[in-house]
Amino acid sequence: MAKRLSLAVCIFLFAGIALASWRTPPSANDERDQGKFDPALVKTGEVLAGIGNCSTCHTVSADKPYAGGVDFPTPFGTLYSTNITPHPQQGIGSWSREDFFRAMREGVSADGSHLYPAFPYTHYKNVTDEDLDALYAYFMTREPVDHTPPENALRFPFNQRFLQWGWKLMYFDPEPWQPDPAQSDQWNRGAYLAKGLGHCSACHTPRNAMGAEEKDRAYAGALVDNWYAPALDASQPVPVHWDEEALYQYLRSGLSANHGVAVGSMGEVVHRGLNRAADDDIRALATYLVSLSGEENSTEQVQPAEIITAAQQRADTDHSAGEMLYVGACAACHYNSADKPMAARAELSLNSAVTAEDPTNLIRVVLEGIGTDSGTPVLVMPGYAALSDSDLVALAQFLRRRSGLPEWKNLRQRVEELRELHRQSQVTEAQQAGE
């Protein structure tokens, strides 16, 4: 009898939470005629969608833009992005302006169900009405695509959407960000873009066991989608800390002589997202992001020439297998004059792929190379997947020693993991090419 009573109580509570968490769909709005949208508003929405990097997350192939289906592996299973074209059944074509606003600011779909926070409504809550109107106009004037993304593959109980109600109670602050009157207009504009559509901390901040950003470690660096987003706070791993001009050039072109080249996820942000943003907005982002490292990093630093010279001197006395690999496969492209490093040569003693606490980015770039579609368009690098795991470990260890840094822990294990992921991606690409 007691067991039955306990079961009944659990069922009652389960049903109560589900009922409390469900959100009633708003009333329909039939004023969605594409011709009603001002072309200037649509153009503004296109730029804002770039800043939000919407295409990268919602586009699998160029012939189906914004049709969803991009996979997002998580500790709880795999999520797939949704179709956000104005298709009336498969996409958001039946959504009213109110539906769109609620999804962006509250993480609630048009049917009343809760969205997973992989969709960064936790940041989009900060976006103004004017910018959301422009985004709505842009997406409602795209070509409707009749495409159904795969079903999410999340483990129980994470596949129960109503539990997101409880997640929001614990981790979601619905209050929008407010400008800081003590800061400049440019800083506040940059903060608005970074905290809103840019959702920069979503990648650069570690997350807790429930997938929420650790707010007390904002911008401390994190592993996302098997790319490492380096720290942007005072702990940033680069030996030459960013200044505004260098960060502006990096966000604008993907190149920085003292820091490296934007590749992987960051390459997509720069070349597919921010490429249409106004210079003033890129400079504002640079102003805000540079401020994250704190005043202690504005003092005089060791000069790049000193760092490069010291790295070259260490290499001269190394004589390891890793050095031989570097000389044979890397030095011809990556060697720099100490007094004038070139952005296109990516000086590795200054590069966060080498200096970061996580070796993922270095290993992936060496294995996969850099194509014109994944990095800066004028630069290419061949992949070196033909190197053995031992070779990759030796090369990575040499580059760390060359930079005066301790060896990475569990390096070989990470090499093996990333090689297997690379192998799997090649199989998938071959299957897709054969379809």
XYZ file of C-alpha atoms in Angstrom:
435
model
C 0.000 0.000 0.000
C 2.815 2.416 0.904
C 4.586 1.747 -2.394
C 1.391 2.419 -4.339
C 0.864 5.657 -2.418
C 4.447 6.784 -3.124
C 4.014 5.975 -6.798
C 0.762 7.931 -6.896
C 2.438 10.935 -5.259
C 5.299 10.800 -7.770
C 2.869 10.615 -10.689
C 0.881 13.532 -9.266
C 3.996 15.655 -8.838
C 5.277 14.691 -12.297
C 1.967 15.697 -13.884
C 1.824 18.887 -11.832
C 5.268 20.009 -12.977
C 4.422 19.201 -16.592
C 1.201 21.223 -16.356
C 2.903 24.154 -14.638
C 5.737 24.218 -17.148
C 3.577 24.192 -20.258
C 3.123 27.580 -21.879
C -0.056 28.424 -23.724
C 0.550 29.288 -27.370
C -0.151 32.971 -28.092
C -3.000 33.969 -30.374
C -2.285 33.680 -34.083
C -1.262 36.666 -36.151
C -2.042 36.423 -39.850
C -0.122 39.529 -40.951
C 2.865 37.658 -42.320
C 2.712 38.681 -45.967
C 6.312 38.905 -47.117
C 5.510 42.025 -49.096
C 4.685 43.916 -45.910
C 8.310 43.943 -44.734
C 10.389 47.025 -45.463
C 13.408 45.992 -47.594
C 15.669 48.155 -45.403
C 14.448 46.271 -42.329
C 15.135 42.954 -44.057
C 18.665 44.104 -44.921
C 19.288 45.079 -41.297
C 18.020 41.659 -40.231
C 20.475 39.984 -42.594
C 23.401 41.747 -40.904
C 22.059 40.921 -37.432
C 21.578 37.256 -38.370
C 25.250 37.237 -39.323
C 26.288 38.697 -35.978
C 24.198 35.976 -34.342
C 25.928 33.362 -36.546
C 22.491 31.902 -37.296
C 23.484 30.301 -40.599
C 26.267 28.216 -39.081
C 23.936 26.629 -36.540
C 20.923 26.186 -38.806
C 22.436 25.278 -42.196
C 23.750 21.850 -43.146
C 24.124 22.432 -46.884
C 24.177 25.555 -49.031
C 21.129 24.434 -51.017
C 19.036 24.383 -47.818
C 19.899 27.612 -45.968
C 18.439 27.862 -42.476
C 16.626 24.516 -42.863
C 18.210 23.043 -39.720
C 19.688 19.635 -39.063
C 23.096 20.655 -37.699
C 24.048 18.207 -34.956
C 25.190 19.403 -31.528
C 26.733 16.641 -29.396
C 26.199 17.286 -25.677
C 26.845 15.279 -22.493
C 23.110 14.490 -22.547
C 22.875 13.244 -26.135
C 22.678 14.902 -29.545
C 20.544 17.911 -30.425
C 19.668 18.948 -33.973
C 18.960 22.516 -34.976
C 15.491 23.370 -36.224
C 14.219 24.617 -39.554
C 13.871 28.410 -39.261
C 12.805 29.097 -42.838
C 9.226 30.392 -43.321
C 7.939 26.997 -44.403
C 4.425 26.786 -42.877
C 4.748 23.198 -41.618
C 8.457 22.363 -41.282
C 9.709 25.827 -40.381
C 8.455 28.955 -38.637
C 6.216 30.248 -41.421
C 3.144 30.124 -39.189
C 4.834 31.987 -36.337
C 3.567 35.434 -35.415
C 5.828 38.261 -34.336
C 4.854 37.445 -30.739
C 5.799 33.795 -31.241
C 9.208 34.826 -32.539
C 9.835 37.289 -29.710
C 8.873 34.739 -27.083
C 11.171 32.086 -28.529
C 14.075 34.531 -28.657
C 13.578 35.973 -25.179
C 11.992 33.164 -23.173
C 13.049 29.990 -24.963
C 9.457 28.909 -25.633
C 8.330 27.645 -29.040
C 5.139 28.687 -30.825
C 3.411 25.505 -29.631
C 4.195 26.335 -25.993
C 7.024 23.825 -25.511
C 10.334 24.813 -23.928
C 13.428 25.128 -26.105
C 16.765 23.673 -25.057
C 19.393 26.286 -24.093
C 21.668 25.134 -26.912
C 19.524 27.755 -28.641
C 20.996 30.791 -26.849
C 17.798 32.533 -25.749
C 19.708 33.123 -22.512
C 21.589 35.743 -24.550
C 18.925 36.739 -27.059
C 16.774 38.012 -24.178
C 19.067 41.072 -24.330
C 18.146 41.961 -27.929
C 16.030 45.074 -28.450
C 12.558 45.111 -30.018
C 13.942 46.958 -33.041
C 16.578 44.313 -33.726
C 14.133 41.444 -33.186
C 11.733 43.074 -35.650
C 14.530 43.203 -38.214
C 15.425 39.554 -37.624
C 11.776 38.518 -37.924
C 11.492 40.396 -41.219
C 14.649 38.729 -42.511
C 13.697 35.157 -41.654
C 10.120 35.542 -42.866
C 11.408 36.628 -46.274
C 13.768 33.676 -46.800
C 12.970 30.903 -49.226
C 10.765 28.310 -47.475
C 12.507 24.930 -47.368
C 10.484 21.724 -46.990
C 12.948 19.877 -44.779
C 12.485 18.017 -41.512
C 15.653 17.841 -39.374
C 16.409 14.607 -37.501
C 14.768 14.038 -34.140
C 16.856 14.910 -31.098
C 18.632 11.904 -29.592
C 18.736 12.796 -25.897
C 18.802 10.318 -23.046
C 15.953 10.096 -20.554
C 15.074 12.264 -18.671
C 16.758 15.004 -20.724
C 14.441 14.247 -23.644
C 11.499 15.540 -21.596
C 11.173 19.151 -22.695
C 9.019 20.256 -19.795
C 11.996 19.732 -17.466
C 13.514 22.822 -19.079
C 11.054 24.765 -16.948
C 13.009 23.674 -13.878
C 16.316 24.428 -15.614
C 15.120 27.960 -16.257
C 14.103 28.411 -12.626
C 17.646 27.552 -11.570
C 19.767 29.151 -14.278
C 17.841 31.610 -16.437
C 17.607 35.277 -15.513
C 14.963 36.793 -17.834
C 15.929 40.388 -17.066
C 17.614 42.024 -20.084
C 21.086 43.532 -19.892
C 21.248 47.256 -19.224
C 23.961 49.660 -20.465
C 26.609 50.715 -17.955
C 26.515 54.535 -17.601
C 30.112 54.484 -16.360
C 31.306 53.114 -19.711
C 31.576 54.723 -23.150
C 28.926 54.422 -25.848
C 31.334 52.256 -27.865
C 31.939 49.897 -24.921
C 28.191 49.594 -24.296
C 27.513 48.892 -27.961
C 30.134 46.163 -27.901
C 28.736 44.708 -24.683
C 25.228 44.676 -26.201
C 26.449 42.789 -29.265
C 28.575 40.333 -27.255
C 25.937 39.645 -24.605
C 23.076 39.560 -27.100
C 23.197 38.276 -30.647
C 26.937 37.569 -30.551
C 26.458 35.321 -27.465
C 30.253 35.256 -27.071
C 30.279 33.781 -23.579
C 28.233 30.796 -24.805
C 31.453 29.391 -26.296
C 34.148 31.026 -24.163
C 32.650 30.203 -20.729
C 32.836 26.806 -18.966
C 29.528 25.082 -18.191
C 28.383 23.158 -15.140
C 27.029 19.606 -15.012
C 23.583 20.844 -16.097
C 24.880 22.697 -19.143
C 24.542 26.205 -17.684
C 27.298 28.785 -18.003
C 29.406 29.178 -14.870
C 28.841 32.888 -14.398
C 31.647 33.264 -11.884
C 34.045 31.971 -14.577
C 32.765 34.036 -17.483
C 35.108 33.985 -20.488
C 37.554 31.594 -18.778
C 37.726 29.320 -21.860
C 35.799 26.163 -22.777
C 35.715 23.176 -25.108
C 32.776 23.493 -27.520
C 31.957 21.124 -30.377
C 35.527 19.787 -30.165
C 37.101 23.201 -30.632
C 38.666 25.023 -27.713
C 37.436 28.595 -27.236
C 40.358 30.220 -25.374
C 39.983 32.381 -22.297
C 39.262 36.045 -22.935
C 39.554 37.125 -19.313
C 42.782 37.945 -17.453
C 43.850 34.291 -17.750
C 43.950 34.370 -21.549
C 46.802 32.094 -22.644
C 48.414 34.237 -25.338
C 51.817 35.674 -24.307
C 50.960 38.983 -26.009
C 47.569 40.097 -24.722
C 45.114 41.562 -27.179
C 44.778 45.290 -27.713
C 41.813 46.916 -29.457
C 43.446 47.334 -32.854
C 44.724 43.746 -32.982
C 41.333 42.373 -31.962
C 39.549 44.589 -34.479
C 41.815 43.288 -37.266
C 41.258 39.693 -36.137
C 37.460 40.025 -36.015
C 37.449 41.839 -39.349
C 39.921 39.708 -41.339
C 40.624 36.592 -39.269
C 44.326 37.484 -39.037
C 46.590 38.804 -36.294
C 50.393 38.807 -36.511
C 50.785 38.396 -32.732
C 47.983 35.873 -32.209
C 47.248 33.730 -35.244
C 44.479 32.867 -37.690
C 40.767 32.310 -37.073
C 39.894 28.691 -37.931
C 37.199 26.198 -37.041
C 34.232 27.643 -35.171
C 35.893 31.045 -34.867
C 36.639 31.045 -38.575
C 32.915 30.622 -39.202
C 32.133 33.492 -36.838
C 34.534 35.841 -38.620
C 34.011 34.845 -42.251
C 30.365 33.768 -42.297
C 28.966 35.793 -39.429
C 30.673 39.107 -38.862
C 31.654 39.698 -42.486
C 28.638 41.958 -43.131
C 28.781 43.824 -39.824
C 29.690 47.505 -39.897
C 33.223 48.534 -38.963
C 31.830 50.553 -36.054
C 30.237 47.409 -34.600
C 33.422 45.377 -35.022
C 35.382 48.108 -33.251
C 32.779 48.223 -30.485
C 33.089 44.451 -30.004
C 36.862 44.817 -29.828
C 36.548 47.577 -27.217
C 34.329 45.462 -24.992
C 36.160 42.156 -25.395
C 39.568 43.692 -24.710
C 38.218 45.108 -21.446
C 37.545 41.568 -20.190
C 41.243 40.939 -19.608
C 41.421 43.636 -16.940
C 43.650 46.612 -16.287
C 46.550 44.421 -15.154
C 47.127 43.430 -18.769
C 47.326 47.016 -20.006
C 50.756 47.434 -18.416
C 53.974 46.947 -20.361
C 54.386 43.381 -21.625
C 57.228 41.318 -22.997
C 57.658 42.281 -26.651
C 56.813 39.763 -29.405
C 60.398 39.885 -30.697
C 61.700 38.695 -27.326
C 59.236 35.805 -27.238
C 60.047 34.705 -30.785
C 63.796 34.959 -30.220
C 63.574 32.883 -27.040
C 61.492 30.241 -28.856
C 64.018 30.025 -31.685
C 66.869 29.628 -29.224
C 65.083 26.776 -27.454
C 64.485 25.073 -30.809
C 68.174 25.318 -31.692
C 69.095 23.180 -28.684
C 66.183 20.722 -28.737
C 67.298 18.079 -31.295
C 64.215 15.921 -30.636
C 62.038 13.915 -33.011
C 59.425 16.631 -32.658
C 61.904 19.258 -33.821
C 62.767 17.197 -36.861
C 59.099 16.973 -37.766
C 58.717 20.722 -37.272
C 61.705 21.498 -39.495
C 60.523 19.118 -42.214
C 56.790 19.859 -42.223
C 56.157 23.215 -40.536
C 59.100 25.616 -40.468
C 59.009 26.570 -44.150
C 55.601 28.209 -43.660
C 55.694 29.133 -39.966
C 59.195 30.546 -39.616
C 59.140 34.275 -38.762
C 61.664 37.046 -38.390
C 61.638 37.977 -34.713
C 61.286 41.685 -35.391
C 58.444 41.379 -37.901
C 56.158 38.323 -37.583
C 53.685 37.928 -40.434
C 49.995 37.256 -39.828
C 49.897 34.834 -42.746
C 52.706 32.735 -41.207
C 51.043 32.212 -37.781
C 54.017 32.477 -35.418
C 53.448 29.424 -33.220
C 55.265 30.728 -30.137
C 52.547 33.434 -29.948
C 49.613 31.281 -30.990
C 46.882 30.209 -28.545
C 46.624 26.826 -30.303
C 50.046 26.147 -28.748
C 49.818 28.209 -25.563
C 46.277 27.224 -24.469
C 45.742 24.763 -21.643
C 43.942 22.423 -24.067
C 45.719 20.905 -27.129
C 42.532 20.349 -29.163
C 42.922 23.202 -31.636
C 46.541 22.395 -32.457
C 45.821 18.690 -32.955
C 42.773 19.332 -35.139
C 44.536 21.840 -37.373
C 47.512 19.508 -37.869
C 45.245 16.530 -38.602
C 42.689 18.298 -40.781
C 44.568 21.229 -42.250
C 42.872 24.489 -43.154
C 40.875 24.831 -46.345
C 39.656 28.037 -47.936
C 36.151 27.204 -46.717
C 37.119 26.842 -43.058
C 39.675 29.545 -42.414
C 40.873 32.788 -43.892
C 40.138 32.514 -47.637
C 43.640 33.518 -48.773
C 45.357 30.890 -46.595
C 45.511 27.110 -46.849
C 47.337 24.457 -44.882
C 47.513 20.765 -45.762
C 46.414 18.195 -43.246
C 48.969 15.812 -41.780
C 46.736 12.886 -40.866
C 49.438 10.628 -42.356
C 51.557 11.319 -39.273
C 51.311 8.610 -36.626
C 49.912 9.304 -33.170
C 53.464 9.178 -31.824
C 54.555 11.760 -34.389
C 51.701 14.096 -33.453
C 52.527 13.774 -29.772
C 56.209 14.465 -30.415
C 55.426 17.518 -32.541
C 52.991 18.950 -29.987
C 55.445 18.372 -27.137
C 58.209 20.125 -29.096
C 56.008 23.152 -29.818
C 55.175 23.464 -26.127
C 58.827 23.254 -25.124
C 59.717 25.733 -27.865
C 57.250 28.162 -26.280
C 58.679 27.580 -22.798
C 55.548 25.817 -21.550
C 55.015 22.504 -19.702
C 53.770 19.500 -21.668
C 50.025 18.920 -21.953
C 48.591 16.149 -19.779
C 46.820 13.209 -21.462
C 48.097 14.404 -24.836
C 48.219 11.000 -26.505
C 44.667 10.191 -25.393
C 43.426 13.440 -26.924
C 45.296 12.731 -30.152
C 43.618 9.320 -30.394
C 40.162 10.793 -29.694
C 40.495 13.525 -32.299
C 41.922 11.180 -34.908
C 38.886 8.924 -34.497
C 36.552 11.923 -34.851
C 38.455 12.952 -37.977
C 38.096 9.443 -39.391
C 34.361 9.441 -38.688
C 33.899 12.834 -40.352
C 35.718 11.608 -43.466
C 33.415 8.573 -43.641
C 30.365 10.827 -43.311
C 31.622 13.182 -46.023
C 32.271 10.237 -48.356
C 28.742 8.903 -47.758
C 27.204 12.312 -48.405
C 29.243 12.721 -51.586
C 27.964 9.375 -52.825
C 24.314 10.240 -52.264
